[in-house]
Amino acid sequence: MNAFSFSLKEFLRIILQVMKRISHIDFHALQVAFVSKKLSEHLYPEHVEPITIVAFLHDIGFLMPRYLRSIEKLPSEETFITLERLLKFDHSIKAFGKMHSLFGKKLIRYLPIENEYGNAIALHHTSAEQLDVKNKVHVIANIIHLADFISLSTLKQNFDYDRVKELISEVTASSDYFPHVVSAFKEIFYPEAPWFLLFEYNDLVEQLLYGTKRILSYAELEHALDVLVFLVDHKSPFTRKHTESVVFTASEIASELDLTDDEIISLELAAKVHDVGKMATPVKILEKPSNLDQKELWIMRKHVYDSYSILGGEKSCMAHEWICWATEHHERLDGSGYPFKKNAKELSLPSRILMVADMLVAIVEDRPYRKSMTLEEALKILQNDALNGKLDVDVVKTVEKMIKNGFHPILERGVSEEILEEIQKETQVESSLFQHDLIE
Protein backbone atom coordinates (compact mmCIF):
# COMPACT_ATOMS: atom_id res chain seq x y z
CA MET A 1 0.00 0.00 0.00
CA ASN A 2 1.55 3.32 -1.02
CA ALA A 3 1.42 6.70 0.68
CA PHE A 4 -1.59 7.76 -1.32
CA SER A 5 -3.81 4.79 -0.41
CA PHE A 6 -4.92 6.15 2.92
CA SER A 7 -8.58 5.61 3.68
CA LEU A 8 -11.17 7.74 5.41
CA LYS A 9 -11.62 4.82 7.81
CA GLU A 10 -7.94 5.02 8.82
CA PHE A 11 -8.17 8.76 9.40
CA LEU A 12 -11.29 8.36 11.55
CA ARG A 13 -9.42 5.79 13.64
CA ILE A 14 -6.68 8.37 14.20
CA ILE A 15 -9.22 10.96 15.36
CA LEU A 16 -10.82 8.36 17.63
CA GLN A 17 -7.45 7.68 19.25
CA VAL A 18 -6.82 11.40 19.66
CA MET A 19 -10.21 11.76 21.38
CA LYS A 20 -9.45 8.76 23.59
CA ARG A 21 -6.01 9.87 24.70
CA ILE A 22 -6.36 13.63 24.84
CA SER A 23 -9.91 14.69 25.71
CA HIS A 24 -11.53 11.39 26.71
CA ILE A 25 -14.63 12.11 24.63
CA ASP A 26 -14.32 9.03 22.44
CA PHE A 27 -17.16 7.01 23.99
CA HIS A 28 -19.49 10.01 23.77
CA ALA A 29 -18.49 10.63 20.14
CA LEU A 30 -19.16 6.99 19.25
CA GLN A 31 -22.56 6.99 20.97
CA VAL A 32 -23.64 10.18 19.22
CA ALA A 33 -22.46 8.76 15.89
CA PHE A 34 -24.44 5.55 16.47
CA VAL A 35 -27.71 7.25 17.45
CA SER A 36 -27.34 9.71 14.56
CA LYS A 37 -26.63 6.87 12.16
CA LYS A 38 -29.79 5.01 13.16
CA LEU A 39 -31.88 8.18 12.81
CA SER A 40 -30.33 9.07 9.44
CA GLU A 41 -31.04 5.57 8.12
CA HIS A 42 -34.69 6.37 8.77
CA LEU A 43 -34.77 10.05 7.75
CA TYR A 44 -31.95 10.52 5.20
CA PRO A 45 -30.99 7.05 3.91
CA GLU A 46 -28.97 8.54 1.04
CA HIS A 47 -26.77 10.55 3.44
CA VAL A 48 -26.07 8.03 6.21
CA GLU A 49 -22.27 8.00 5.96
CA PRO A 50 -21.62 11.77 6.05
CA ILE A 51 -24.19 12.28 8.82
CA THR A 52 -22.62 9.50 10.89
CA ILE A 53 -19.15 10.98 10.43
CA VAL A 54 -20.16 14.56 11.20
CA ALA A 55 -21.97 13.31 14.31
CA PHE A 56 -18.81 11.50 15.38
CA LEU A 57 -16.89 14.76 14.93
CA HIS A 58 -19.53 17.00 16.53
CA ASP A 59 -17.30 17.82 19.54
CA ILE A 60 -14.01 18.08 17.65
CA GLY A 61 -13.89 21.70 18.80
CA PHE A 62 -12.99 20.38 22.25
CA LEU A 63 -9.60 19.39 20.79
CA MET A 64 -8.67 23.04 20.29
CA PRO A 65 -5.22 23.36 21.90
CA ARG A 66 -5.89 26.50 23.91
CA TYR A 67 -9.09 24.89 25.17
CA LEU A 68 -7.25 21.85 26.49
CA ARG A 69 -4.43 24.00 27.81
CA SER A 70 -6.83 26.06 29.90
CA ILE A 71 -8.69 23.00 31.19
CA GLU A 72 -5.36 21.50 32.31
CA LYS A 73 -4.71 24.63 34.37
CA LEU A 74 -8.08 24.60 36.14
CA PRO A 75 -7.82 23.49 39.78
CA SER A 76 -9.33 20.04 40.04
CA GLU A 77 -8.94 16.78 41.89
CA GLU A 78 -9.22 15.00 38.55
CA THR A 79 -5.93 14.09 36.93
CA PHE A 80 -7.17 14.19 33.34
CA ILE A 81 -9.59 16.00 31.09
CA THR A 82 -13.15 14.67 30.94
CA LEU A 83 -16.21 15.50 28.86
CA GLU A 84 -17.94 16.84 31.96
CA ARG A 85 -15.05 19.23 32.68
CA LEU A 86 -15.00 20.40 29.07
CA LEU A 87 -18.72 21.12 29.03
CA LYS A 88 -18.58 22.87 32.38
CA PHE A 89 -15.72 25.07 31.21
CA ASP A 90 -17.45 25.88 27.92
CA HIS A 91 -20.49 27.11 29.84
CA SER A 92 -18.24 29.32 31.99
CA ILE A 93 -17.07 31.46 29.06
CA LYS A 94 -19.07 33.92 27.05
CA ALA A 95 -20.42 31.53 24.39
CA PHE A 96 -22.61 29.72 26.97
CA GLY A 97 -21.64 26.20 25.97
CA LYS A 98 -21.46 26.78 22.22
CA MET A 99 -17.86 27.88 21.69
CA HIS A 100 -16.71 24.33 20.96
CA SER A 101 -19.46 24.09 18.32
CA LEU A 102 -18.12 27.16 16.53
CA PHE A 103 -14.57 25.86 16.69
CA GLY A 104 -15.73 22.49 15.37
CA LYS A 105 -17.48 24.07 12.41
CA LYS A 106 -14.22 25.68 11.32
CA LEU A 107 -11.99 22.67 11.90
CA ILE A 108 -14.32 20.42 9.90
CA ARG A 109 -13.67 22.56 6.83
CA TYR A 110 -10.19 21.05 6.49
CA LEU A 111 -11.37 17.46 6.87
CA PRO A 112 -12.59 15.18 4.05
CA ILE A 113 -16.29 15.88 4.67
CA GLU A 114 -18.76 17.97 2.69
CA ASN A 115 -18.56 21.58 3.89
CA GLU A 116 -22.33 21.95 4.26
CA TYR A 117 -22.25 19.68 7.29
CA GLY A 118 -20.10 22.13 9.22
CA ASN A 119 -23.22 24.14 10.03
CA ALA A 120 -24.75 21.04 11.61
CA ILE A 121 -21.86 21.00 14.07
CA ALA A 122 -22.26 24.72 14.77
CA LEU A 123 -25.97 24.22 15.51
CA HIS A 124 -25.90 20.95 17.43
CA HIS A 125 -26.82 22.67 20.72
CA THR A 126 -29.65 24.68 19.15
CA SER A 127 -33.28 23.80 19.89
CA ALA A 128 -35.81 23.03 17.16
CA GLU A 129 -37.65 26.26 17.93
CA GLN A 130 -34.68 28.18 16.50
CA LEU A 131 -34.23 25.95 13.45
CA ASP A 132 -35.99 25.53 10.10
CA VAL A 133 -37.55 22.09 9.69
CA LYS A 134 -37.35 22.51 5.90
CA ASN A 135 -33.57 22.93 6.03
CA LYS A 136 -31.80 19.56 5.78
CA VAL A 137 -28.69 20.74 7.64
CA HIS A 138 -30.88 22.09 10.45
CA VAL A 139 -32.61 18.72 10.75
CA ILE A 140 -29.23 16.97 10.82
CA ALA A 141 -28.14 19.36 13.58
CA ASN A 142 -31.29 18.42 15.48
CA ILE A 143 -30.56 14.73 15.01
CA ILE A 144 -27.12 15.28 16.54
CA HIS A 145 -28.67 17.39 19.31
CA LEU A 146 -30.98 14.52 20.26
CA ALA A 147 -28.17 11.96 20.01
CA ASP A 148 -25.99 14.19 22.18
CA PHE A 149 -28.71 14.34 24.85
CA ILE A 150 -29.15 10.57 24.86
CA SER A 151 -25.41 9.99 25.20
CA LEU A 152 -24.90 12.55 27.97
CA SER A 153 -27.91 11.18 29.85
CA THR A 154 -26.72 7.58 29.68
CA LEU A 155 -23.09 8.36 30.52
CA LYS A 156 -23.86 10.54 33.54
CA GLN A 157 -26.42 8.39 35.35
CA ASN A 158 -27.02 4.79 36.30
CA PHE A 159 -28.64 3.29 33.25
CA ASP A 160 -31.47 0.79 33.57
CA TYR A 161 -35.02 0.10 32.39
CA ASP A 162 -36.51 2.94 34.43
CA ARG A 163 -34.00 5.41 33.02
CA VAL A 164 -34.86 4.33 29.46
CA LYS A 165 -38.54 5.04 30.10
CA GLU A 166 -37.67 8.42 31.61
CA LEU A 167 -35.50 9.34 28.63
CA ILE A 168 -38.20 8.46 26.13
CA SER A 169 -40.68 10.57 28.10
CA GLU A 170 -38.25 13.49 28.33
CA VAL A 171 -37.54 13.41 24.60
CA THR A 172 -41.26 13.16 23.76
CA ALA A 173 -42.17 16.12 25.97
CA SER A 174 -39.29 18.35 24.90
CA SER A 175 -39.65 21.19 22.40
CA ASP A 176 -35.93 20.92 21.65
CA TYR A 177 -36.46 18.34 18.91
CA PHE A 178 -38.48 18.23 15.70
CA PRO A 179 -41.55 15.94 16.02
CA HIS A 180 -40.53 13.75 13.08
CA VAL A 181 -37.05 13.27 14.60
CA VAL A 182 -38.66 12.24 17.90
CA SER A 183 -41.01 9.83 16.08
CA ALA A 184 -38.07 8.21 14.29
CA PHE A 185 -36.17 7.92 17.57
CA LYS A 186 -39.07 6.24 19.38
CA GLU A 187 -39.53 3.75 16.55
CA ILE A 188 -35.84 2.90 16.20
CA PHE A 189 -35.19 2.67 19.94
CA TYR A 190 -38.35 0.69 20.75
CA PRO A 191 -36.35 -2.59 20.70
CA GLU A 192 -33.89 -3.20 23.53
CA ALA A 193 -30.92 -3.95 21.29
CA PRO A 194 -29.98 -0.35 20.36
CA TRP A 195 -29.94 0.63 24.05
CA PHE A 196 -27.67 -2.28 24.90
CA LEU A 197 -25.36 -1.49 21.99
CA LEU A 198 -24.83 2.04 23.33
CA PHE A 199 -22.48 0.57 25.95
CA GLU A 200 -20.51 -1.80 23.70
CA TYR A 201 -17.42 0.19 22.73
CA ASN A 202 -16.06 -2.14 20.06
CA ASP A 203 -19.49 -2.55 18.48
CA LEU A 204 -19.85 1.23 18.34
CA VAL A 205 -16.50 1.48 16.54
CA GLU A 206 -17.72 -1.06 13.99
CA GLN A 207 -20.96 0.88 13.55
CA LEU A 208 -18.95 4.02 12.81
CA LEU A 209 -16.52 2.47 10.35
CA TYR A 210 -18.61 -0.23 8.67
CA GLY A 211 -18.99 0.42 4.96
CA THR A 212 -16.61 3.38 4.96
CA LYS A 213 -14.37 2.50 2.01
CA ARG A 214 -13.42 5.84 0.50
CA ILE A 215 -9.73 6.35 -0.25
CA LEU A 216 -8.58 9.89 0.42
CA SER A 217 -6.90 11.87 -2.33
CA TYR A 218 -3.46 13.22 -1.50
CA ALA A 219 -4.91 16.73 -1.12
CA GLU A 220 -7.59 15.46 1.30
CA LEU A 221 -5.00 13.58 3.34
CA GLU A 222 -2.66 16.56 3.44
CA HIS A 223 -5.41 18.94 4.60
CA ALA A 224 -6.63 16.46 7.22
CA LEU A 225 -3.12 16.06 8.61
CA ASP A 226 -2.74 19.84 8.65
CA VAL A 227 -5.49 19.90 11.27
CA LEU A 228 -3.40 17.56 13.42
CA VAL A 229 -0.37 19.81 12.89
CA PHE A 230 -2.40 22.78 14.10
CA LEU A 231 -3.73 20.93 17.14
CA VAL A 232 -0.23 19.77 18.13
CA ASP A 233 1.83 22.87 17.50
CA HIS A 234 -0.56 25.38 19.03
CA LYS A 235 -0.69 23.59 22.37
CA SER A 236 2.37 25.59 23.44
CA PRO A 237 3.97 28.83 22.20
CA PHE A 238 7.29 26.98 22.21
CA THR A 239 6.12 24.62 19.46
CA ARG A 240 4.02 26.92 17.28
CA LYS A 241 6.21 26.45 14.20
CA HIS A 242 7.89 23.17 15.06
CA THR A 243 6.08 20.58 12.97
CA GLU A 244 5.86 22.60 9.78
CA SER A 245 9.51 23.59 10.12
CA VAL A 246 10.40 19.90 10.44
CA VAL A 247 8.29 19.14 7.34
CA PHE A 248 10.10 21.88 5.42
CA THR A 249 13.58 20.90 6.63
CA ALA A 250 13.12 17.17 6.05
CA SER A 251 11.78 17.83 2.55
CA GLU A 252 14.75 20.05 1.67
CA ILE A 253 17.27 17.51 2.97
CA ALA A 254 15.55 14.71 1.07
CA SER A 255 15.64 16.75 -2.13
CA GLU A 256 19.37 17.37 -1.70
CA LEU A 257 19.90 13.63 -1.24
CA ASP A 258 17.97 12.88 -4.45
CA LEU A 259 15.11 10.93 -2.95
CA THR A 260 12.27 10.30 -5.40
CA ASP A 261 9.24 12.57 -5.51
CA ASP A 262 7.10 9.86 -3.91
CA GLU A 263 9.64 9.35 -1.13
CA ILE A 264 9.76 13.10 -0.44
CA ILE A 265 5.97 13.36 -0.31
CA SER A 266 5.82 10.35 2.01
CA LEU A 267 8.49 11.90 4.23
CA GLU A 268 6.49 15.13 4.41
CA LEU A 269 3.46 13.13 5.60
CA ALA A 270 5.62 11.46 8.25
CA ALA A 271 6.93 14.81 9.43
CA LYS A 272 3.39 16.19 9.72
CA VAL A 273 2.41 13.52 12.26
CA HIS A 274 5.72 12.83 14.00
CA ASP A 275 4.72 14.70 17.17
CA VAL A 276 0.97 14.02 17.25
CA GLY A 277 1.47 12.21 20.56
CA LYS A 278 2.47 15.50 22.19
CA MET A 279 -1.21 16.35 22.32
CA ALA A 280 -1.28 13.97 25.29
CA THR A 281 1.80 15.48 26.98
CA PRO A 282 0.88 17.74 29.93
CA VAL A 283 1.59 21.45 29.48
CA LYS A 284 3.54 21.48 32.75
CA ILE A 285 6.00 19.05 31.13
CA LEU A 286 6.14 20.86 27.78
CA GLU A 287 6.78 24.22 29.44
CA LYS A 288 8.85 23.40 32.51
CA PRO A 289 11.39 26.27 32.77
CA SER A 290 14.20 23.95 33.86
CA ASN A 291 15.55 20.57 32.79
CA LEU A 292 13.20 17.61 33.20
CA ASP A 293 13.96 15.11 35.95
CA GLN A 294 13.94 11.38 35.19
CA LYS A 295 10.24 10.91 35.95
CA GLU A 296 9.31 13.90 33.80
CA LEU A 297 11.62 12.75 31.01
CA TRP A 298 9.82 9.40 31.03
CA ILE A 299 6.50 11.22 30.51
CA MET A 300 7.97 13.38 27.74
CA ARG A 301 9.42 10.39 25.93
CA LYS A 302 6.03 8.71 25.97
CA HIS A 303 4.88 11.16 23.28
CA VAL A 304 6.56 9.03 20.62
CA TYR A 305 4.74 5.91 21.70
CA ASP A 306 1.53 7.91 21.93
CA SER A 307 2.13 8.95 18.31
CA TYR A 308 2.69 5.30 17.39
CA SER A 309 -0.59 4.24 19.04
CA ILE A 310 -2.63 7.16 17.71
CA LEU A 311 -1.42 6.45 14.17
CA GLY A 312 -2.44 2.80 14.37
CA GLY A 313 0.59 0.95 15.70
CA GLU A 314 2.20 -1.99 13.96
CA LYS A 315 -0.71 -2.58 11.59
CA SER A 316 -0.45 0.95 10.20
CA CYS A 317 3.33 0.75 10.02
CA MET A 318 3.02 -2.37 7.89
CA ALA A 319 0.51 -0.65 5.59
CA HIS A 320 2.21 2.76 5.39
CA GLU A 321 5.98 3.06 5.60
CA TRP A 322 5.79 6.76 6.36
CA ILE A 323 4.00 6.07 9.65
CA CYS A 324 7.01 4.01 10.72
CA TRP A 325 9.31 6.88 9.81
CA ALA A 326 7.20 9.26 11.90
CA THR A 327 7.58 7.12 15.01
CA GLU A 328 11.35 6.66 14.63
CA HIS A 329 12.45 10.30 14.87
CA HIS A 330 13.94 9.85 18.36
CA GLU A 331 15.72 6.59 17.55
CA ARG A 332 19.49 6.68 17.03
CA LEU A 333 21.76 4.61 14.81
CA ASP A 334 23.71 3.26 17.80
CA GLY A 335 20.54 2.00 19.49
CA SER A 336 20.56 4.67 22.20
CA GLY A 337 17.33 6.39 21.10
CA TYR A 338 13.75 5.76 22.15
CA PRO A 339 11.18 4.31 22.48
CA PHE A 340 12.05 1.12 20.54
CA LYS A 341 15.88 1.19 20.79
CA LYS A 342 16.21 0.52 17.06
CA ASN A 343 19.65 0.54 15.47
CA ALA A 344 21.21 1.41 12.11
CA LYS A 345 20.11 -1.85 10.47
CA GLU A 346 16.48 -1.03 11.24
CA LEU A 347 16.46 2.65 10.30
CA SER A 348 15.93 3.69 6.68
CA LEU A 349 17.25 6.86 5.05
CA PRO A 350 13.92 8.74 5.40
CA SER A 351 13.90 7.97 9.13
CA ARG A 352 17.48 9.20 9.41
CA ILE A 353 16.56 12.42 7.62
CA LEU A 354 13.60 12.98 9.95
CA MET A 355 15.83 12.44 13.00
CA VAL A 356 18.21 15.16 11.88
CA ALA A 357 15.47 17.54 10.75
CA ASP A 358 13.63 17.26 14.07
CA MET A 359 16.82 17.74 16.06
CA LEU A 360 18.00 20.72 14.01
CA VAL A 361 14.67 22.54 14.29
CA ALA A 362 14.42 21.86 18.03
CA ILE A 363 17.91 23.22 18.70
CA VAL A 364 17.31 26.53 16.94
CA GLU A 365 13.88 27.03 18.56
CA ASP A 366 13.29 28.66 21.92
CA ARG A 367 12.60 26.20 24.70
CA PRO A 368 11.18 27.01 28.16
CA TYR A 369 14.53 26.15 29.75
CA ARG A 370 16.81 27.90 27.21
CA LYS A 371 16.89 30.41 24.38
CA SER A 372 17.33 29.29 20.79
CA MET A 373 20.81 28.32 19.70
CA THR A 374 22.54 29.50 16.53
CA LEU A 375 22.80 27.41 13.38
CA GLU A 376 26.54 27.13 13.99
CA GLU A 377 25.94 25.74 17.48
CA ALA A 378 23.28 23.38 16.14
CA LEU A 379 25.60 22.12 13.43
CA LYS A 380 28.33 21.34 15.97
CA ILE A 381 25.88 19.24 17.98
CA LEU A 382 24.73 17.36 14.88
CA GLN A 383 28.32 16.77 13.76
CA ASN A 384 29.28 15.47 17.19
CA ASP A 385 26.35 13.03 17.21
CA ALA A 386 27.26 11.87 13.70
CA LEU A 387 30.87 11.35 14.82
CA ASN A 388 29.63 9.27 17.76
CA GLY A 389 27.49 7.05 15.54
CA LYS A 390 24.10 8.42 16.57
CA LEU A 391 23.16 10.31 13.40
CA ASP A 392 23.75 9.56 9.73
CA VAL A 393 27.02 11.15 8.57
CA ASP A 394 25.82 11.81 5.01
CA VAL A 395 22.61 13.46 6.21
CA VAL A 396 24.52 15.73 8.58
CA LYS A 397 27.04 16.63 5.86
CA THR A 398 24.11 17.53 3.60
CA VAL A 399 22.71 19.84 6.30
CA GLU A 400 26.14 21.42 6.70
CA LYS A 401 26.24 22.18 2.97
CA MET A 402 22.70 23.56 3.03
CA ILE A 403 23.48 25.89 5.93
CA LYS A 404 26.60 27.16 4.19
CA ASN A 405 24.37 27.97 1.21
CA GLY A 406 22.04 30.06 3.37
CA PHE A 407 19.42 27.53 4.46
CA HIS A 408 17.41 28.24 7.63
CA PRO A 409 15.10 25.55 9.05
CA ILE A 410 12.40 27.68 10.69
CA LEU A 411 9.36 28.59 8.59
CA GLU A 412 8.08 32.08 9.25
CA ARG A 413 4.52 31.15 8.37
CA GLY A 414 2.72 27.89 7.72
CA VAL A 415 -0.70 26.36 7.22
CA SER A 416 -1.42 26.07 10.94
CA GLU A 417 -1.13 29.86 11.27
CA GLU A 418 -3.65 30.20 8.44
CA ILE A 419 -6.03 27.81 10.22
CA LEU A 420 -5.71 29.83 13.41
CA GLU A 421 -6.41 33.11 11.63
CA GLU A 422 -9.42 31.61 9.86
CA ILE A 423 -10.89 30.43 13.16
CA GLN A 424 -10.22 33.78 14.83
CA LYS A 425 -11.81 35.70 11.99
CA GLU A 426 -14.91 33.62 11.44
CA THR A 427 -15.78 32.92 15.05
CA GLN A 428 -15.24 36.62 15.83
CA VAL A 429 -13.21 35.74 18.88
CA GLU A 430 -10.62 38.27 19.95
CA SER A 431 -7.05 37.18 19.28
CA SER A 432 -6.20 37.32 22.97
CA LEU A 433 -8.31 34.20 23.46
CA PHE A 434 -5.70 32.28 21.49
CA GLN A 435 -2.52 34.22 22.17
CA HIS A 436 -2.87 33.63 25.90
CA ASP A 437 -4.65 31.11 28.08
CA LEU A 438 -8.43 31.33 28.17
CA ILE A 439 -7.98 31.76 31.90
CA GLU A 440 -4.91 32.69 33.88
PDB file of N, CA and C in Angstrom, residues 45-79:
ATOM      1  N   PRO A  45     -31.737   8.274   4.244  1.00  0.00           N
ATOM      2  CA  PRO A  45     -30.987   7.054   3.914  1.00  0.00           C
ATOM      3  C   PRO A  45     -29.889   7.255   2.878  1.00  0.00           C
ATOM      4  N   GLU A  46     -30.000   8.293   2.057  1.00  0.00           N
ATOM      5  CA  GLU A  46     -28.973   8.539   1.037  1.00  0.00           C
ATOM      6  C   GLU A  46     -27.781   9.315   1.599  1.00  0.00           C
ATOM      7  N   HIS A  47     -27.850   9.750   2.856  1.00  0.00           N
ATOM      8  CA  HIS A  47     -26.774  10.551   3.445  1.00  0.00           C
ATOM      9  C   HIS A  47     -26.260   9.953   4.758  1.00  0.00           C
ATOM     10  N   VAL A  48     -26.396   8.657   4.919  1.00  0.00           N
ATOM     11  CA  VAL A  48     -26.067   8.029   6.209  1.00  0.00           C
ATOM     12  C   VAL A  48     -24.595   8.209   6.574  1.00  0.00           C
ATOM     13  N   GLU A  49     -23.699   7.938   5.621  1.00  0.00           N
ATOM     14  CA  GLU A  49     -22.273   7.998   5.961  1.00  0.00           C
ATOM     15  C   GLU A  49     -21.827   9.396   6.391  1.00  0.00           C
ATOM     16  N   PRO A  50     -22.083  10.448   5.604  1.00  0.00           N
ATOM     17  CA  PRO A  50     -21.619  11.768   6.050  1.00  0.00           C
ATOM     18  C   PRO A  50     -22.267  12.230   7.350  1.00  0.00           C
ATOM     19  N   ILE A  51     -23.536  11.886   7.569  1.00  0.00           N
ATOM     20  CA  ILE A  51     -24.190  12.281   8.818  1.00  0.00           C
ATOM     21  C   ILE A  51     -23.552  11.552   9.998  1.00  0.00           C
ATOM     22  N   THR A  52     -23.273  10.274   9.823  1.00  0.00           N
ATOM     23  CA  THR A  52     -22.621   9.505  10.890  1.00  0.00           C
ATOM     24  C   THR A  52     -21.260  10.093  11.231  1.00  0.00           C
ATOM     25  N   ILE A  53     -20.498  10.451  10.206  1.00  0.00           N
ATOM     26  CA  ILE A  53     -19.151  10.977  10.434  1.00  0.00           C
ATOM     27  C   ILE A  53     -19.197  12.354  11.088  1.00  0.00           C
ATOM     28  N   VAL A  54     -20.090  13.214  10.613  1.00  0.00           N
ATOM     29  CA  VAL A  54     -20.163  14.555  11.200  1.00  0.00           C
ATOM     30  C   VAL A  54     -20.673  14.468  12.639  1.00  0.00           C
ATOM     31  N   ALA A  55     -21.528  13.509  12.931  1.00  0.00           N
ATOM     32  CA  ALA A  55     -21.973  13.305  14.313  1.00  0.00           C
ATOM     33  C   ALA A  55     -20.814  12.832  15.186  1.00  0.00           C
ATOM     34  N   PHE A  56     -20.005  11.950  14.657  1.00  0.00           N
ATOM     35  CA  PHE A  56     -18.810  11.496  15.378  1.00  0.00           C
ATOM     36  C   PHE A  56     -17.885  12.668  15.695  1.00  0.00           C
ATOM     37  N   LEU A  57     -17.799  13.620  14.782  1.00  0.00           N
ATOM     38  CA  LEU A  57     -16.894  14.761  14.933  1.00  0.00           C
ATOM     39  C   LEU A  57     -17.560  15.977  15.574  1.00  0.00           C
ATOM     40  N   HIS A  58     -18.765  15.829  16.088  1.00  0.00           N
ATOM     41  CA  HIS A  58     -19.534  17.005  16.529  1.00  0.00           C
ATOM     42  C   HIS A  58     -18.838  17.795  17.635  1.00  0.00           C
ATOM     43  N   ASP A  59     -18.015  17.133  18.448  1.00  0.00           N
ATOM     44  CA  ASP A  59     -17.305  17.815  19.537  1.00  0.00           C
ATOM     45  C   ASP A  59     -15.816  17.985  19.250  1.00  0.00           C
ATOM     46  N   ILE A  60     -15.429  17.953  17.979  1.00  0.00           N
ATOM     47  CA  ILE A  60     -14.013  18.079  17.645  1.00  0.00           C
ATOM     48  C   ILE A  60     -13.453  19.423  18.111  1.00  0.00           C
ATOM     49  N   GLY A  61     -14.332  20.402  18.287  1.00  0.00           N
ATOM     50  CA  GLY A  61     -13.889  21.699  18.802  1.00  0.00           C
ATOM     51  C   GLY A  61     -13.262  21.612  20.174  1.00  0.00           C
ATOM     52  N   PHE A  62     -13.585  20.563  20.928  1.00  0.00           N
ATOM     53  CA  PHE A  62     -12.986  20.376  22.247  1.00  0.00           C
ATOM     54  C   PHE A  62     -11.516  19.974  22.166  1.00  0.00           C
ATOM     55  N   LEU A  63     -11.024  19.702  20.958  1.00  0.00           N
ATOM     56  CA  LEU A  63      -9.601  19.393  20.789  1.00  0.00           C
ATOM     57  C   LEU A  63      -8.769  20.640  20.546  1.00  0.00           C
ATOM     58  N   MET A  64      -9.419  21.798  20.476  1.00  0.00           N
ATOM     59  CA  MET A  64      -8.670  23.043  20.290  1.00  0.00           C
ATOM     60  C   MET A  64      -7.587  23.153  21.355  1.00  0.00           C
ATOM     61  N   PRO A  65      -6.341  23.402  20.949  1.00  0.00           N
ATOM     62  CA  PRO A  65      -5.219  23.360  21.898  1.00  0.00           C
ATOM     63  C   PRO A  65      -5.341  24.322  23.064  1.00  0.00           C
ATOM     64  N   ARG A  66      -5.782  25.541  22.811  1.00  0.00           N
ATOM     65  CA  ARG A  66      -5.888  26.497  23.911  1.00  0.00           C
ATOM     66  C   ARG A  66      -7.018  26.112  24.872  1.00  0.00           C
ATOM     67  N   TYR A  67      -8.022  25.435  24.341  1.00  0.00           N
ATOM     68  CA  TYR A  67      -9.090  24.889  25.175  1.00  0.00           C
ATOM     69  C   TYR A  67      -8.499  23.904  26.184  1.00  0.00           C
ATOM     70  N   LEU A  68      -7.801  22.900  25.649  1.00  0.00           N
ATOM     71  CA  LEU A  68      -7.245  21.848  26.495  1.00  0.00           C
ATOM     72  C   LEU A  68      -6.212  22.412  27.461  1.00  0.00           C
ATOM     73  N   ARG A  69      -5.457  23.364  26.978  1.00  0.00           N
ATOM     74  CA  ARG A  69      -4.433  23.995  27.811  1.00  0.00           C
ATOM     75  C   ARG A  69      -5.074  24.664  29.033  1.00  0.00           C
ATOM     76  N   SER A  70      -6.157  25.371  28.800  1.00  0.00           N
ATOM     77  CA  SER A  70      -6.831  26.061  29.895  1.00  0.00           C
ATOM     78  C   SER A  70      -7.482  25.079  30.864  1.00  0.00           C
ATOM     79  N   ILE A  71      -8.078  24.015  30.334  1.00  0.00           N
ATOM     80  CA  ILE A  71      -8.685  22.998  31.191  1.00  0.00           C
ATOM     81  C   ILE A  71      -7.623  22.367  32.088  1.00  0.00           C
ATOM     82  N   GLU A  72      -6.441  22.092  31.519  1.00  0.00           N
ATOM     83  CA  GLU A  72      -5.360  21.505  32.311  1.00  0.00           C
ATOM     84  C   GLU A  72      -4.986  22.386  33.493  1.00  0.00           C
ATOM     85  N   LYS A  73      -5.128  23.696  33.323  1.00  0.00           N
ATOM     86  CA  LYS A  73      -4.711  24.629  34.368  1.00  0.00           C
ATOM     87  C   LYS A  73      -5.798  24.896  35.406  1.00  0.00           C
ATOM     88  N   LEU A  74      -7.019  24.421  35.156  1.00  0.00           N
ATOM     89  CA  LEU A  74      -8.077  24.605  36.139  1.00  0.00           C
ATOM     90  C   LEU A  74      -7.788  23.763  37.376  1.00  0.00           C
ATOM     91  N   PRO A  75      -7.995  24.307  38.578  1.00  0.00           N
ATOM     92  CA  PRO A  75      -7.818  23.494  39.782  1.00  0.00           C
ATOM     93  C   PRO A  75      -8.859  22.386  39.822  1.00  0.00           C
ATOM     94  N   SER A  76      -8.416  21.171  40.014  1.00  0.00           N
ATOM     95  CA  SER A  76      -9.335  20.038  40.037  1.00  0.00           C
ATOM     96  C   SER A  76      -8.660  18.851  40.690  1.00  0.00           C
ATOM     97  N   GLU A  77      -9.465  18.013  41.327  1.00  0.00           N
ATOM     98  CA  GLU A  77      -8.937  16.781  41.892  1.00  0.00           C
ATOM     99  C   GLU A  77      -8.733  15.736  40.806  1.00  0.00           C
ATOM    100  N   GLU A  78      -9.366  15.944  39.655  1.00  0.00           N
ATOM    101  CA  GLU A  78      -9.221  14.996  38.555  1.00  0.00           C
ATOM    102  C   GLU A  78      -7.860  15.159  37.904  1.00  0.00           C
ATOM    103  N   THR A  79      -7.273  14.053  37.503  1.00  0.00           N
ATOM    104  CA  THR A  79      -5.928  14.094  36.929  1.00  0.00           C
ATOM    105  C   THR A  79      -5.940  14.186  35.416  1.00  0.00           C
TER     106      THR A  79
END
